[in-house]
């Protein structure tokens, strides 16, 4: 079974013999992959964000500072969104209670079949519960260069991460590597060129993504222009499918024009976020793009329009843009050179560096609205995490 289809399990167990027993059972099959065994309950939230398991098994009798059932309660309170199976013994009965974060119970002694069916069962239920939107692929596109695609893709990604979504960015402007440049990623940071050309697995992905500001993982473009032609569209497509499995949201920045890669990215997108500005070229090209999209067969709902620098119409009648789009644009972001310029020059996201600025509020609002999140959803812990200094370091 391809590793991308395996269920990722994190085991919280401080009795080495039990841990070894579970490991042995899992070694004999390929449906479930044990990503880590944690003996200290206090380490579990960190390990969950590191490994992103699909299922967590917790020993009810876990000892230490955080005991088994305290940990289960904590995971529930943290709303980790990962189903929990409690491992126990007949002398210590535990009842299934999803309201308390106990999605399943497994009592000793158990065999491999019991273990796997429980894990697969809670995983299936959890996947069905989130099936309405487990991941979104948003491709930021524009009918003209220089309108703010890269700036918006990056800040939108950081805002979404701050809103609690596991977010990844893709530097789809592969010749110039706009995200690479904006974030000042080191030359030796991993990039699309490091993707294995054959089968891509989750472990390969960890090796090719670069951790940017606010813990946003980034698939970078190659470091030099001429290397762009070495990137295989097929590999990027496969990688995107895998990323969709691991992240709630994947945001792709694109370069100028409609080359083979951009077309492939647009095809895979759930939503094309088309950035427009008030200028005559944009208006002309937007109409041409809309015709092209229609010919390709994209439904009108696949495209959402964002007017960047929406408060500077520069002599253009907003009605002209509206007519070109065929409707009112869905989103607007104001122009704010004093905020956007200096933060971008430092490779920092203005949404967290200058959260009080109007332009930051606009981007956060776009993120909420685009992702269907309610106002006020930004978790305090997430804000703290995303306020970390830019470029905390490559993996
Ligand atoms: N809302 C805004 N207010 C002020 N400046 C902005 C805003 N949005 C973008 N900019 C600035 O506009 C310039 C172009 O932005 P950016 O590089 O993101 O555009 P792009 O569409 O990605 O360009 P390219 O087509 O070259 O990829 C940058 O200097 C950026 O800082
Ligand atoms: Mg760009």
Coordinates of C-alpha atoms in Angstrom, one line a residue, residues 12-334:
X12 CA 1.4 7.2 24.0
X13 CA 2.8 4.4 26.2
X14 CA 5.3 4.4 29.0
X15 CA 5.5 0.6 29.5
X16 CA 8.2 -0.6 27.1
X17 CA 6.8 -4.1 26.8
X18 CA 3.3 -2.9 25.7
X19 CA 4.9 -0.4 23.3
X20 CA 7.0 -3.3 21.9
X21 CA 4.0 -5.5 21.6
X22 CA 2.0 -2.8 19.6
X23 CA 5.0 -2.2 17.4
X24 CA 5.3 -5.9 16.7
X25 CA 1.6 -6.1 15.7
X26 CA 1.9 -3.1 13.4
X27 CA 5.1 -4.3 11.8
X28 CA 3.1 -7.3 10.5
X29 CA 0.8 -5.1 8.3
X30 CA 0.9 -2.0 6.2
X31 CA -2.4 -0.3 6.8
X32 CA -1.3 1.6 9.8
X33 CA 2.1 3.2 10.3
X34 CA 3.5 3.9 13.7
X35 CA 5.0 7.4 13.5
X36 CA 6.1 7.7 17.1
X37 CA 5.9 6.3 20.6
X38 CA 5.8 8.9 23.3
X39 CA 6.3 7.9 27.0
X40 CA 5.9 11.4 28.5
X41 CA 2.3 12.7 28.3
X42 CA 3.4 16.4 28.4
X43 CA 5.3 15.9 25.1
X44 CA 2.2 14.7 23.2
X45 CA 0.8 18.0 21.9
X46 CA 4.2 18.9 20.4
X47 CA 4.7 15.5 18.9
X48 CA 1.2 15.7 17.4
X49 CA 2.0 19.0 15.6
X50 CA 5.3 17.5 14.5
X51 CA 4.0 14.2 13.2
X52 CA 0.4 15.0 12.3
X53 CA -1.0 11.6 13.1
X54 CA -4.4 10.5 12.0
X55 CA -5.0 8.6 15.2
X56 CA -3.6 8.7 18.7
X57 CA -3.6 5.7 21.1
X58 CA -3.2 6.7 24.8
X59 CA -2.6 4.2 27.6
X60 CA -5.2 5.1 30.3
X61 CA -2.7 4.0 33.0
X62 CA 0.1 6.3 31.7
X63 CA 2.1 7.5 34.7
X64 CA 4.1 10.7 35.1
X65 CA 3.2 14.4 35.3
X66 CA 0.3 14.0 33.0
X67 CA -1.6 10.8 33.5
X68 CA -3.4 8.9 30.8
X69 CA -6.9 10.2 31.3
X70 CA -5.6 13.7 32.1
X71 CA -3.9 13.7 28.8
X72 CA -7.0 12.5 27.0
X73 CA -8.9 15.4 28.6
X74 CA -6.2 17.8 27.6
X75 CA -6.2 16.7 24.0
X76 CA -9.9 17.1 23.9
X77 CA -9.7 20.6 25.4
X78 CA -7.1 21.5 22.9
X79 CA -9.4 20.4 20.1
X80 CA -6.6 18.6 18.3
X81 CA -9.0 17.1 15.8
X82 CA -7.4 13.7 15.9
X83 CA -9.4 10.7 17.2
X84 CA -8.2 9.1 20.4
X85 CA -8.3 5.4 21.3
X86 CA -7.8 4.7 25.0
X87 CA -5.9 1.5 25.9
X88 CA -6.9 0.0 29.2
X89 CA -7.2 -3.2 31.2
X90 CA -10.4 -5.0 32.4
X91 CA -9.7 -3.9 36.0
X92 CA -9.8 -0.3 34.9
X93 CA -12.9 0.0 32.6
X94 CA -13.2 3.0 30.4
X95 CA -16.3 3.9 28.4
X96 CA -16.3 5.3 24.9
X97 CA -17.4 8.9 25.1
X98 CA -16.6 11.1 22.2
X99 CA -17.9 14.1 24.1
X100 CA -14.9 13.6 26.4
X101 CA -12.5 12.9 23.7
X102 CA -12.6 9.0 24.1
X103 CA -13.4 7.9 20.6
X104 CA -12.7 4.3 21.1
X105 CA -11.5 1.9 23.8
X106 CA -9.3 -1.1 23.5
X107 CA -9.0 -3.4 26.4
X108 CA -6.1 -5.8 27.0
X109 CA -5.5 -8.4 25.9
X110 CA -5.9 -7.6 22.3
X111 CA -4.6 -9.0 19.0
X112 CA -3.5 -7.4 15.8
X113 CA -7.0 -7.6 14.3
X114 CA -8.6 -5.8 17.3
X115 CA -6.0 -3.1 17.1
X116 CA -6.2 -2.4 13.4
X117 CA -10.0 -2.5 13.2
X118 CA -10.3 0.0 16.1
X119 CA -7.7 2.3 14.5
X120 CA -9.3 2.0 11.0
X121 CA -12.7 2.5 12.5
X122 CA -12.0 5.8 14.3
X123 CA -10.0 7.0 11.4
X124 CA -12.9 6.4 9.0
X125 CA -15.4 8.1 11.2
X126 CA -13.1 11.1 11.7
X127 CA -12.4 11.4 7.9
X128 CA -16.1 11.2 7.2
X129 CA -16.8 14.0 9.7
X130 CA -14.3 16.3 8.1
X131 CA -15.0 15.2 4.5
X132 CA -16.8 18.4 3.7
X133 CA -13.5 20.2 3.6
X134 CA -10.5 18.3 4.7
X135 CA -8.2 20.3 2.5
X136 CA -8.5 23.2 0.1
X137 CA -6.1 24.0 -2.7
X138 CA -6.2 27.7 -3.5
X139 CA -4.2 28.9 -6.5
X140 CA -3.4 32.6 -6.5
X141 CA -3.4 33.8 -10.1
X142 CA -3.4 37.1 -12.0
X143 CA -4.1 38.2 -15.5
X144 CA -1.1 40.6 -15.3
X145 CA 2.2 40.7 -13.5
X146 CA 3.1 42.7 -10.4
X147 CA -0.4 43.0 -8.9
X148 CA 0.4 41.4 -5.6
X149 CA 0.0 37.7 -6.0
X150 CA 3.1 36.6 -4.0
X151 CA 2.5 39.2 -1.3
X152 CA -1.1 38.0 -0.9
X153 CA -0.4 34.3 -1.2
X154 CA 2.2 34.5 1.6
X155 CA 0.2 36.7 4.0
X156 CA -2.9 34.7 3.4
X157 CA -1.0 31.5 4.2
X158 CA 0.3 33.0 7.5
X159 CA -3.2 34.4 8.3
X160 CA -4.7 30.9 7.7
X161 CA -2.0 29.3 9.9
X162 CA -2.9 31.9 12.6
X163 CA -6.5 30.9 12.2
X164 CA -5.5 27.4 13.2
X165 CA -5.3 25.7 9.8
X166 CA -2.3 23.5 8.9
X167 CA -1.2 25.5 5.9
X168 CA 1.4 24.9 3.2
X169 CA 2.6 27.2 0.4
X170 CA 3.8 26.3 -3.0
X171 CA 6.2 28.6 -4.9
X172 CA 4.6 28.1 -8.3
X173 CA 6.4 31.0 -9.8
X174 CA 9.2 28.6 -10.7
X175 CA 11.5 30.7 -12.7
X176 CA 12.0 33.5 -10.3
X177 CA 11.0 31.7 -7.2
X178 CA 9.0 34.7 -5.8
X179 CA 8.3 33.1 -2.4
X180 CA 11.9 32.0 -2.2
X181 CA 13.0 35.6 -2.9
X182 CA 10.4 37.2 -0.6
X183 CA 11.3 35.0 2.3
X184 CA 15.0 35.0 1.6
X185 CA 15.2 31.3 1.8
X186 CA 18.8 30.2 1.8
X187 CA 20.2 28.9 -1.5
X188 CA 20.6 25.4 -0.2
X189 CA 17.0 25.2 1.2
X190 CA 15.2 22.2 -0.2
X191 CA 13.1 22.8 -3.3
X192 CA 11.0 21.2 -6.0
X193 CA 14.1 19.9 -7.6
X194 CA 14.7 17.6 -4.6
X195 CA 11.4 15.8 -5.3
X196 CA 12.0 12.2 -6.2
X197 CA 11.0 11.7 -9.8
X198 CA 9.3 8.4 -9.3
X199 CA 7.1 7.7 -6.3
X200 CA 6.7 10.5 -3.7
X201 CA 5.9 9.5 -0.2
X202 CA 5.2 11.5 2.9
X203 CA 8.7 11.1 4.2
X204 CA 10.1 12.5 0.9
X205 CA 7.8 15.4 1.4
X206 CA 9.2 16.3 4.8
X207 CA 12.6 16.4 3.1
X208 CA 11.6 18.8 0.4
X209 CA 9.5 21.3 2.3
X210 CA 11.1 24.3 3.9
X211 CA 9.7 25.7 7.2
X212 CA 9.0 29.4 6.7
X213 CA 7.6 32.0 9.1
X214 CA 4.6 31.1 11.3
X215 CA 5.4 27.4 10.8
X216 CA 4.1 27.5 7.3
X217 CA 5.7 24.7 5.2
X218 CA 6.8 25.8 1.8
X219 CA 7.6 23.9 -1.4
X220 CA 10.1 26.2 -2.9
X221 CA 10.9 26.9 -6.5
X222 CA 14.5 26.0 -7.6
X223 CA 17.2 28.5 -6.7
X224 CA 18.1 29.5 -10.3
X225 CA 16.1 30.5 -13.3
X226 CA 17.6 27.9 -15.7
X227 CA 16.7 25.1 -13.2
X228 CA 13.0 25.8 -13.7
X229 CA 12.9 23.6 -16.8
X230 CA 14.1 20.7 -14.7
X231 CA 10.9 20.8 -12.7
X232 CA 8.5 18.1 -14.0
X233 CA 4.8 19.1 -13.9
X234 CA 3.9 15.5 -13.2
X235 CA 6.0 15.5 -10.0
X236 CA 4.5 18.8 -8.8
X237 CA 1.0 17.4 -9.4
X238 CA 1.8 14.3 -7.4
X239 CA 3.2 16.3 -4.6
X240 CA 0.2 18.6 -4.5
X241 CA -2.1 15.5 -4.1
X242 CA 0.1 14.4 -1.2
X243 CA 0.1 17.8 0.4
X244 CA -3.6 18.0 0.3
X245 CA -3.7 14.9 2.5
X246 CA -1.4 16.4 5.1
X247 CA -2.6 20.0 5.2
X248 CA -5.9 21.7 5.7
X249 CA -4.9 24.3 3.2
X250 CA -2.4 24.6 0.4
X251 CA -1.9 28.0 -1.2
X252 CA -0.1 28.2 -4.5
X253 CA 1.6 31.3 -5.8
X254 CA 1.9 31.5 -9.6
X255 CA 4.2 33.3 -12.1
X256 CA 3.1 35.5 -14.9
X257 CA 1.2 33.9 -17.8
X258 CA -0.3 30.5 -18.6
X259 CA 2.5 28.0 -19.0
X260 CA 2.1 24.3 -18.6
X261 CA 2.8 24.2 -14.9
X262 CA 0.4 27.1 -14.2
X263 CA -2.3 25.4 -16.2
X264 CA -1.8 22.1 -14.3
X265 CA -2.0 24.1 -11.0
X266 CA -5.2 25.8 -12.0
X267 CA -6.7 22.5 -13.0
X268 CA -6.0 21.1 -9.6
X269 CA -7.3 24.1 -7.7
X270 CA -10.5 24.1 -5.7
X271 CA -10.5 27.8 -6.0
X272 CA -8.6 30.2 -8.3
X273 CA -8.1 33.4 -6.4
X274 CA -7.6 35.9 -9.2
X275 CA -5.9 39.1 -8.1
X276 CA -6.9 42.2 -10.0
X277 CA -6.1 45.9 -9.7
X278 CA -7.6 49.0 -11.2
X279 CA -5.7 49.4 -14.4
X280 CA -6.6 49.1 -18.0
X281 CA -4.3 46.1 -18.8
X282 CA -5.9 44.1 -15.9
X283 CA -9.3 44.9 -17.2
X284 CA -8.5 43.8 -20.7
X285 CA -6.7 40.6 -19.6
X286 CA -9.3 39.7 -17.1
X287 CA -11.9 39.5 -19.9
X288 CA -9.5 37.3 -22.0
X289 CA -8.8 35.1 -19.0
X290 CA -12.5 34.6 -18.3
X291 CA -13.0 33.5 -21.9
X292 CA -10.1 31.1 -21.6
X293 CA -11.4 29.6 -18.4
X294 CA -14.8 29.1 -19.9
X295 CA -13.2 27.3 -22.9
X296 CA -11.2 25.1 -20.6
X297 CA -14.5 24.3 -18.9
X298 CA -14.0 25.8 -15.4
X299 CA -17.3 26.7 -13.8
X300 CA -17.6 30.4 -12.9
X301 CA -17.7 29.5 -9.2
X302 CA -14.1 28.1 -9.4
X303 CA -12.8 31.7 -9.8
X304 CA -13.0 34.3 -7.0
X305 CA -11.8 37.8 -7.6
X306 CA -9.7 39.8 -5.2
X307 CA -9.1 43.5 -5.9
X308 CA -5.7 44.4 -4.5
X309 CA -5.0 48.1 -3.7
X310 CA -8.7 48.5 -3.9
X311 CA -8.7 52.0 -2.6
X312 CA -6.5 53.3 -5.4
X313 CA -8.7 53.3 -8.5
X314 CA -6.1 55.5 -10.4
X315 CA -8.6 57.1 -12.6
X316 CA -10.3 53.8 -13.5
X317 CA -14.1 53.7 -13.1
X318 CA -14.7 50.8 -10.6
X319 CA -17.7 50.0 -12.8
X320 CA -15.4 49.1 -15.7
X321 CA -13.7 46.5 -13.5
X322 CA -17.0 45.1 -12.3
X323 CA -18.2 44.8 -15.9
X324 CA -15.0 43.0 -16.9
X325 CA -15.4 40.5 -14.0
X326 CA -19.1 40.1 -14.8
X327 CA -19.9 40.6 -11.1
X328 CA -18.8 42.3 -7.9
X329 CA -15.4 41.1 -6.8
X330 CA -15.6 38.8 -3.7
X331 CA -12.7 40.4 -1.8
X332 CA -10.8 43.7 -1.5
X333 CA -7.5 44.6 0.0
X334 CA -6.4 48.1 0.5

